[in-house]
Amino acid sequence: MRASVENDLRDLRELSHSDRLSEHALEIAGTLRDDGISAAVLSGSVRLTDICLLGLSGFVAGWYFTTGFEMNWAVAALIALATLLCVGFFQAADAYQVSVMRRGLRQIGRITGGLVLACGAVALLQQTTDFGVATSTNWLGHWFLLALSVLVIFRTTVFVAVRRWMDQGRLERRAVIVGGGTAAAELIHDLEGQVDNDIRICGIFDDRANDRSPTVVAGYPKLGNISALVEFARLAKIDMLIVCIPLRAEQRVLQLLSKLWVLPVDIRLSAHTDKARFRSRGASFVGTVPFVDVVDKPIADWDVVAKRVFDLFFASLAIVALTPVMIATAIAIKLNSKGPVLFRQKRYGFNNEIVEVLKFRSMYSEMSDHDAKTVVTKGDPRVTSVGRFIRKTSIDELPQLFNVLAGSLSLVGPRPHAVNAHTQNKKWDEVVDGYFARHKVKPGVTGWAQIKGWRGEVDTQEKIEKRVECDVYYIENWSILFDLKILFRTPFALLNTENAY
């Protein structure tokens, strides 16, 4: 175990791009490397499973335990109604709240009560109307027993899983407080006093010196300044930043937000800033503690699931459809020049993580530029004759479909730039203010910038600025329909080969 922790710390030191993080901060970041579990997705998944189990129990109770049972539209409607009544009563009893799911007996009690009420409503309906006359009360009793049995088993499994995830900290919202002192201490005490608080404070970051901002606030350590916070949030899986700074320092809040908005997290202001210029924004509560919602994490909860399903479906279709093209390309590369067919290059991924992206090799093997230190230009002698064609047509990017299946890329998103990408001897993050905001979502094989004509060589500051502008627009306006629009316009955008070589 100790060896594992030491290995994690060594990996984090290598991932860190600066020496701003202390050993203590790195150690805490090492405990926050696991992905969290969305409470909204968990609740929705349990609700969907309940519906399936209840409906299936209704059919099984009819087919196997009730004599004279005949399936028709009226019976199916009755089973659907009974299922919806159950789920409605479960919802009213808060049985889909994580705080209830982590309590075994309370959860089972609410499920049993909801099922009893649903059965009572169905029985009353059968007695007073013709609806459901095709089924006997015998079916209702069998359905109740069978549904209760499978739900108890399922909800017990949920209880065990939720308790384990809670112990691992994966069902909590991991938060960092920006700004220390008395205001932070009061906020922490208020949060800890809330029943079923799901916010886990992971540390405090403050630009002020120790004489103005204590090293420990309400039992939580100060881990560094704001620059260190940006680095920390790229190493640890953080869900929320809570800015806890007095109203009179509003200008300071704005300066902090200009640095922090590039991170893929929710940013909230503690309540004492609610009279500032942010008052027009939405509010959220943890118990009775109010926050002003300043920045929301893009593509969260069910949106993550929807985008992943979209990626898997369309990437799989594309691989099947384009397999002959990829095979022909691989053969052409092999016949044209010596070396491997595929080329691997390190690029920036989600939240500045380094990912290895696949491409068909387009350069002579001995001249390959894995670090992207030299930009490919028109007539570049490093590019093979086959390479010129596949670069111009973007066929060299097709192996990235396998990156999509593996999860390191999305099908649609900001294009992943090489780690050392630069223009006029300046790295792109030095050229464009807020450049790293494009890494708030997973990078894609195609993107809005490419659709708008910004593909190929980036030899001027305007080109990279326009790319980042398009990427930020995509992030702020994302939807599945937007992804579909980009995906189906991509083949037409590839016809513009002016800057592709």
XYZ file of C-alpha atoms in Angstrom:
501
model
C 0.000 0.000 0.000
C 2.762 2.422 0.921
C 4.581 1.616 -2.322
C 1.390 2.380 -4.253
C 1.027 5.782 -2.559
C 4.670 6.608 -3.289
C 4.186 5.648 -6.942
C 1.103 7.879 -7.153
C 3.058 10.802 -5.699
C 5.864 10.253 -8.190
C 3.365 10.199 -11.066
C 1.764 13.410 -9.827
C 5.141 15.139 -9.632
C 5.768 14.157 -13.246
C 2.312 15.398 -14.300
C 2.781 18.698 -12.497
C 4.108 21.395 -14.812
C 5.579 23.517 -12.027
C 6.977 23.396 -8.517
C 4.114 25.506 -7.112
C 2.433 22.549 -5.378
C 3.744 21.475 -1.983
C 4.249 17.836 -1.051
C 1.175 18.067 1.160
C -0.952 19.341 -1.739
C 0.374 16.593 -4.016
C -0.415 14.013 -1.356
C -4.017 15.221 -1.085
C -4.346 15.346 -4.883
C -3.212 11.719 -4.967
C -6.260 10.717 -2.896
C -8.606 12.453 -5.343
C -7.660 10.744 -8.599
C -10.757 8.526 -8.890
C -13.698 9.787 -10.911
C -16.721 10.782 -8.891
C -20.195 9.330 -9.392
C -22.949 11.752 -10.331
C -25.820 11.693 -7.846
C -28.215 12.661 -10.671
C -27.074 9.740 -12.836
C -27.232 7.322 -9.893
C -30.745 8.449 -9.000
C -31.922 8.234 -12.610
C -30.346 4.800 -13.097
C -32.041 3.432 -9.974
C -35.371 4.894 -11.095
C -35.022 3.321 -14.553
C -34.106 -0.053 -13.038
C -37.120 0.115 -10.700
C -39.398 0.698 -13.703
C -37.917 -2.292 -15.553
C -38.146 -4.581 -12.528
C -41.723 -3.560 -11.717
C -42.889 -3.977 -15.313
C -41.126 -7.307 -15.713
C -42.561 -8.529 -12.412
C -46.067 -7.721 -13.670
C -45.645 -9.842 -16.787
C -43.952 -12.707 -14.926
C -46.665 -12.701 -12.238
C -49.259 -13.050 -14.988
C -47.598 -15.668 -17.174
C -46.285 -18.001 -14.467
C -48.442 -17.529 -11.375
C -51.934 -16.568 -12.564
C -54.345 -19.013 -14.187
C -56.289 -17.819 -17.185
C -53.964 -14.880 -17.757
C -54.147 -13.414 -21.238
C -51.980 -10.583 -22.465
C -53.742 -7.759 -24.278
C -53.510 -3.990 -24.469
C -55.722 -3.512 -21.387
C -53.524 -5.766 -19.252
C -50.376 -4.071 -20.522
C -51.921 -0.683 -19.680
C -52.747 -1.878 -16.159
C -49.186 -3.107 -15.594
C -47.829 0.203 -16.919
C -50.171 2.152 -14.626
C -49.217 0.075 -11.587
C -45.538 0.599 -12.392
C -45.917 4.361 -12.755
C -47.906 4.576 -9.508
C -45.133 2.735 -7.692
C -42.428 5.010 -9.062
C -44.554 8.052 -8.222
C -44.973 6.920 -4.617
C -41.251 6.093 -4.402
C -40.469 9.606 -5.647
C -42.830 11.168 -3.107
C -41.106 9.164 -0.360
C -37.652 10.468 -1.461
C -36.569 6.919 -2.250
C -34.368 8.253 -5.054
C -32.373 10.555 -2.802
C -28.801 9.405 -2.148
C -29.269 10.203 1.540
C -32.078 7.599 1.655
C -30.289 5.040 -0.532
C -27.423 4.868 1.953
C -29.819 3.805 4.748
C -30.815 0.190 4.278
C -33.928 -0.252 6.447
C -35.292 3.229 5.743
C -34.943 2.630 2.022
C -36.672 -0.775 2.156
C -39.453 0.659 4.324
C -40.207 3.442 1.849
C -40.161 1.017 -1.075
C -42.555 -1.342 0.709
C -44.890 1.512 1.628
C -44.928 2.808 -1.941
C -45.676 -0.650 -3.307
C -48.546 -1.146 -0.822
C -50.086 2.187 -1.810
C -49.766 1.381 -5.516
C -51.412 -2.016 -5.069
C -54.205 -0.433 -3.045
C -54.803 2.140 -5.796
C -54.875 -0.562 -8.489
C -57.257 -2.747 -6.439
C -59.591 0.210 -5.924
C -59.497 0.950 -9.625
C -60.361 -2.648 -10.456
C -63.293 -2.655 -8.063
C -64.807 0.637 -9.151
C -64.196 0.621 -12.918
C -63.885 -1.771 -15.841
C -60.223 -0.921 -16.160
C -58.146 -4.015 -15.460
C -61.144 -6.329 -15.394
C -59.172 -8.789 -17.537
C -56.846 -9.471 -14.609
C -57.802 -11.053 -11.306
C -56.955 -9.927 -7.775
C -54.857 -13.086 -7.714
C -52.500 -11.432 -10.219
C -52.228 -8.338 -8.064
C -51.149 -10.365 -5.032
C -48.557 -12.290 -7.001
C -47.236 -9.066 -8.557
C -46.914 -7.459 -5.125
C -44.903 -10.367 -3.696
C -42.690 -10.779 -6.742
C -42.064 -7.040 -7.148
C -41.300 -6.623 -3.445
C -38.818 -9.526 -3.548
C -36.834 -8.265 -6.549
C -36.886 -4.656 -5.328
C -35.592 -5.659 -1.885
C -32.720 -7.543 -3.507
C -31.959 -4.665 -5.890
C -32.211 -1.931 -3.264
C -30.019 -3.904 -0.861
C -27.399 -4.056 -3.606
C -27.787 -0.305 -4.112
C -27.372 0.262 -0.363
C -24.111 -1.713 -0.283
C -22.761 0.053 -3.368
C -23.724 3.529 -2.137
C -22.126 2.969 1.259
C -18.916 1.813 -0.422
C -18.886 4.811 -2.774
C -19.565 7.139 0.156
C -16.627 5.642 2.067
C -14.452 6.186 -1.021
C -15.676 9.769 -1.347
C -16.975 9.174 -4.862
C -20.563 10.237 -4.155
C -19.575 13.535 -2.592
C -19.008 16.821 -4.373
C -15.330 17.559 -3.875
C -14.886 21.241 -3.197
C -11.989 23.620 -2.723
C -12.453 26.921 -0.914
C -10.855 29.986 -2.477
C -10.062 32.520 0.245
C -9.391 31.789 3.893
C -9.829 33.539 7.216
C -12.981 34.051 9.265
C -15.367 34.022 6.295
C -14.120 30.592 5.184
C -14.298 29.246 8.737
C -17.929 30.385 9.088
C -18.850 28.826 5.736
C -17.240 25.505 6.668
C -19.096 25.402 10.009
C -22.393 26.184 8.234
C -21.833 23.418 5.675
C -20.822 20.845 8.267
C -23.947 21.687 10.241
C -26.264 20.721 7.364
C -28.027 17.366 7.474
C -26.906 15.075 4.626
C -24.340 17.587 3.361
C -22.702 16.096 0.257
C -19.867 18.620 -0.059
C -16.423 17.432 0.944
C -13.924 20.211 1.587
C -10.549 19.138 0.161
C -8.494 22.191 1.077
C -8.151 25.950 0.971
C -6.224 28.153 -1.436
C -5.513 31.818 -0.795
C -3.140 34.387 -2.279
C -2.736 36.182 1.036
C 0.266 35.612 3.294
C 0.006 33.466 6.411
C -0.232 36.490 8.710
C -3.518 37.486 6.999
C -4.742 33.993 6.100
C -4.020 31.193 8.630
C -2.414 27.973 7.408
C -5.294 25.963 8.903
C -8.923 27.116 8.789
C -11.580 25.160 10.708
C -9.339 22.105 10.569
C -8.611 22.316 6.836
C -5.114 23.140 5.528
C -4.213 25.987 3.231
C -2.571 24.227 0.273
C -1.205 27.183 -1.683
C -2.054 30.251 -3.745
C -4.367 30.607 -6.758
C -1.691 29.549 -9.249
C -1.218 26.388 -7.208
C -4.998 25.871 -7.204
C -5.110 25.766 -11.019
C -2.355 23.144 -10.966
C -4.091 21.206 -8.153
C -7.412 21.119 -10.046
C -5.649 19.593 -13.052
C -4.224 16.754 -10.970
C -7.173 16.031 -8.690
C -10.791 15.290 -9.621
C -12.479 18.396 -8.210
C -16.180 19.185 -8.681
C -16.537 22.672 -7.238
C -14.665 25.834 -6.329
C -16.303 27.951 -3.609
C -15.093 31.533 -3.680
C -15.346 32.845 -0.133
C -14.255 36.488 -0.292
C -15.994 39.530 1.304
C -18.183 41.780 -0.823
C -15.866 44.758 -0.420
C -13.242 42.794 -2.414
C -15.487 42.433 -5.475
C -12.707 43.461 -7.853
C -10.534 40.728 -6.400
C -13.320 38.210 -7.014
C -13.427 39.223 -10.671
C -9.665 38.853 -10.969
C -9.845 35.370 -9.449
C -12.637 34.304 -11.792
C -10.590 35.420 -14.791
C -8.009 32.801 -13.765
C -10.341 30.046 -12.595
C -12.999 29.931 -15.344
C -10.740 27.801 -17.561
C -11.174 24.842 -15.168
C -13.911 22.236 -15.848
C -15.643 22.713 -12.478
C -18.637 24.460 -10.955
C -17.723 27.841 -9.487
C -19.911 29.166 -6.685
C -19.776 32.356 -4.631
C -20.650 32.045 -0.976
C -23.771 33.982 0.004
C -22.154 37.165 1.261
C -21.424 38.169 -2.348
C -25.025 37.872 -3.491
C -25.418 41.673 -3.682
C -22.518 42.006 -6.084
C -22.823 42.261 -9.846
C -23.433 38.486 -9.956
C -26.903 38.850 -8.390
C -28.651 38.231 -11.730
C -27.294 34.702 -11.827
C -29.004 31.617 -10.407
C -28.766 30.486 -6.821
C -28.323 27.033 -5.323
C -28.481 25.701 -1.795
C -26.789 23.085 0.334
C -29.391 22.704 3.039
C -29.984 26.302 4.064
C -26.587 27.587 2.906
C -27.013 29.692 -0.277
C -24.558 30.067 -3.139
C -24.485 32.224 -6.250
C -23.944 30.075 -9.369
C -21.251 31.782 -11.438
C -19.884 29.015 -13.684
C -21.358 25.561 -14.316
C -19.288 22.593 -15.339
C -19.996 21.916 -19.037
C -21.384 18.519 -20.060
C -22.196 17.092 -16.633
C -24.417 14.331 -15.209
C -26.689 12.775 -17.880
C -25.093 14.894 -20.591
C -21.877 12.901 -20.041
C -23.786 9.642 -20.524
C -25.568 10.918 -23.638
C -22.343 12.150 -25.216
C -20.547 8.883 -24.462
C -23.359 6.827 -26.040
C -23.260 9.177 -29.052
C -19.495 8.659 -29.352
C -19.636 4.872 -29.112
C -22.506 4.560 -31.593
C -21.221 6.842 -34.332
C -17.531 5.938 -33.896
C -18.406 2.249 -34.266
C -20.440 2.970 -37.402
C -17.611 5.056 -38.830
C -15.015 2.351 -38.166
C -17.152 -0.279 -39.913
C -17.854 2.011 -42.884
C -14.266 3.258 -43.234
C -12.386 -0.002 -42.624
C -11.655 -0.493 -46.372
C -10.244 3.063 -46.542
C -8.050 2.477 -43.479
C -6.764 -0.854 -44.805
C -5.915 0.711 -48.187
C -4.184 3.618 -46.434
C -2.111 1.291 -44.266
C -0.976 -0.660 -47.348
C -0.105 2.550 -49.225
C 1.954 3.878 -46.304
C 3.818 0.613 -45.974
C 4.644 0.494 -49.694
C 5.582 4.179 -49.879
C 8.175 4.386 -47.102
C 9.815 2.410 -44.328
C 8.524 2.544 -40.780
C 5.352 1.893 -38.780
C 1.917 2.586 -40.216
C 0.672 4.411 -37.143
C 2.125 7.502 -35.521
C 1.584 8.335 -31.851
C 1.767 11.874 -30.542
C 1.210 13.372 -27.089
C -1.506 16.010 -27.036
C -3.548 17.928 -24.508
C -6.741 16.155 -23.479
C -9.522 16.912 -21.014
C -8.427 19.275 -18.216
C -4.891 19.453 -19.612
C -4.261 15.728 -19.193
C -1.722 14.380 -21.672
C -3.214 11.787 -24.025
C -1.574 9.762 -26.772
C -3.369 10.295 -30.076
C -3.192 7.878 -33.018
C -2.656 8.984 -36.611
C -1.567 7.358 -39.846
C 2.102 8.176 -40.348
C 2.444 10.903 -42.981
C 6.177 11.700 -42.628
C 9.316 9.747 -43.298
C 9.939 7.718 -40.183
C 13.398 9.161 -39.514
C 12.003 12.718 -39.797
C 8.912 12.225 -37.633
C 8.324 15.012 -35.157
C 6.745 13.398 -32.074
C 7.037 16.603 -30.042
C 5.596 18.888 -32.764
C 8.546 21.235 -32.436
C 8.431 22.194 -36.120
C 5.139 23.108 -37.792
C 4.349 21.296 -41.047
C 4.355 23.784 -43.918
C 3.411 23.670 -47.596
C 5.811 21.459 -49.547
C 7.423 20.205 -46.327
C 10.171 17.700 -47.355
C 9.454 15.569 -44.280
C 6.033 14.598 -45.638
C 5.809 11.566 -47.935
C 3.846 11.556 -51.181
C 1.158 9.380 -49.572
C 1.334 11.598 -46.505
C 0.470 14.716 -48.506
C -2.692 13.087 -49.792
C -3.893 11.688 -46.466
C -3.149 14.966 -44.657
C -5.024 17.026 -47.246
C -8.046 14.712 -47.037
C -7.709 14.196 -43.236
C -7.540 10.433 -43.739
C -4.512 10.499 -41.421
C -6.910 11.317 -38.545
C -9.088 8.203 -38.962
C -7.231 6.059 -36.374
C -8.429 8.551 -33.767
C -11.783 6.770 -33.986
C -10.133 4.096 -31.836
C -9.157 6.813 -29.359
C -12.867 7.622 -29.188
C -13.754 4.011 -28.362
C -11.046 3.977 -25.692
C -12.445 7.172 -24.173
C -9.449 9.502 -24.490
C -11.158 11.508 -27.259
C -14.731 12.388 -28.134
C -16.084 12.262 -31.667
C -16.889 15.991 -31.581
C -15.055 18.604 -29.556
C -12.104 21.005 -29.645
C -9.268 19.440 -31.645
C -6.458 18.094 -29.429
C -3.392 20.259 -29.940
C 0.151 18.970 -29.611
C 1.790 19.710 -26.265
C 4.450 21.930 -27.863
C 2.199 23.561 -30.476
C 3.325 27.121 -31.141
C 3.038 30.081 -33.484
C 5.832 32.569 -34.128
C 7.962 30.925 -31.412
C 5.209 31.308 -28.795
C 3.208 28.452 -27.301
C -0.490 28.832 -27.970
C -1.379 29.285 -24.303
C 0.948 32.305 -24.360
C -0.661 33.673 -27.538
C -4.329 33.425 -26.478
C -5.630 34.530 -23.094
C -7.847 31.777 -21.679
C -6.471 29.188 -24.113
C -6.871 26.324 -21.637
C -10.636 26.924 -21.405
C -10.893 24.760 -24.548
C -9.819 21.817 -22.361
C -12.932 22.030 -20.176
C -14.375 19.199 -22.281
C -12.873 16.146 -23.922
C -11.162 16.943 -27.268
C -12.693 15.623 -30.474
C -11.829 14.113 -33.831
C -13.752 16.950 -35.466
C -15.008 20.234 -34.107
C -16.787 23.534 -34.672
C -13.537 25.328 -35.534
C -12.920 22.888 -38.394
C -16.479 23.342 -39.675
C -15.955 27.109 -39.690
C -12.863 26.702 -41.869
C -10.114 26.929 -39.230
C -8.184 23.748 -40.001
C -4.670 23.084 -41.228
C -1.559 25.165 -40.592
C -1.630 27.728 -37.787
C 0.974 30.298 -38.788
C -0.583 33.498 -37.439
C -1.964 34.646 -34.120
C -5.383 35.282 -35.655
C -5.767 31.621 -36.690
C -5.245 30.246 -33.200
C -7.441 32.987 -31.700
C -10.259 32.067 -34.079
C -9.869 28.384 -33.259
C -10.089 29.035 -29.524
C -13.058 31.372 -30.063
C -14.899 28.597 -31.927
C -13.952 26.019 -29.286
C -15.277 28.162 -26.437
C -18.488 28.810 -28.401
C -18.914 25.043 -28.834
C -18.416 24.391 -25.112
C -20.894 27.072 -24.079
C -23.554 25.935 -26.592
C -23.078 22.172 -26.551
C -25.968 19.826 -27.226
C -26.389 16.436 -28.883
C -28.060 18.172 -31.831
C -25.057 20.506 -32.124
C -22.771 17.459 -32.218
C -24.919 15.906 -34.943
C -24.784 19.113 -36.945
C -20.977 19.218 -36.732
C -20.634 15.521 -37.508
C -22.747 15.645 -40.679
C -21.117 18.874 -41.902
C -17.591 17.500 -41.447
C -17.324 15.711 -44.843
C -18.273 18.946 -46.609
C -15.808 20.980 -44.526
C -13.016 18.612 -45.614
C -13.498 19.805 -49.192
C -11.764 23.030 -48.143
C -8.095 21.960 -48.344
C -6.564 25.422 -48.618
C -4.535 25.210 -45.401
C -4.266 21.408 -45.146
C -0.867 20.073 -46.180
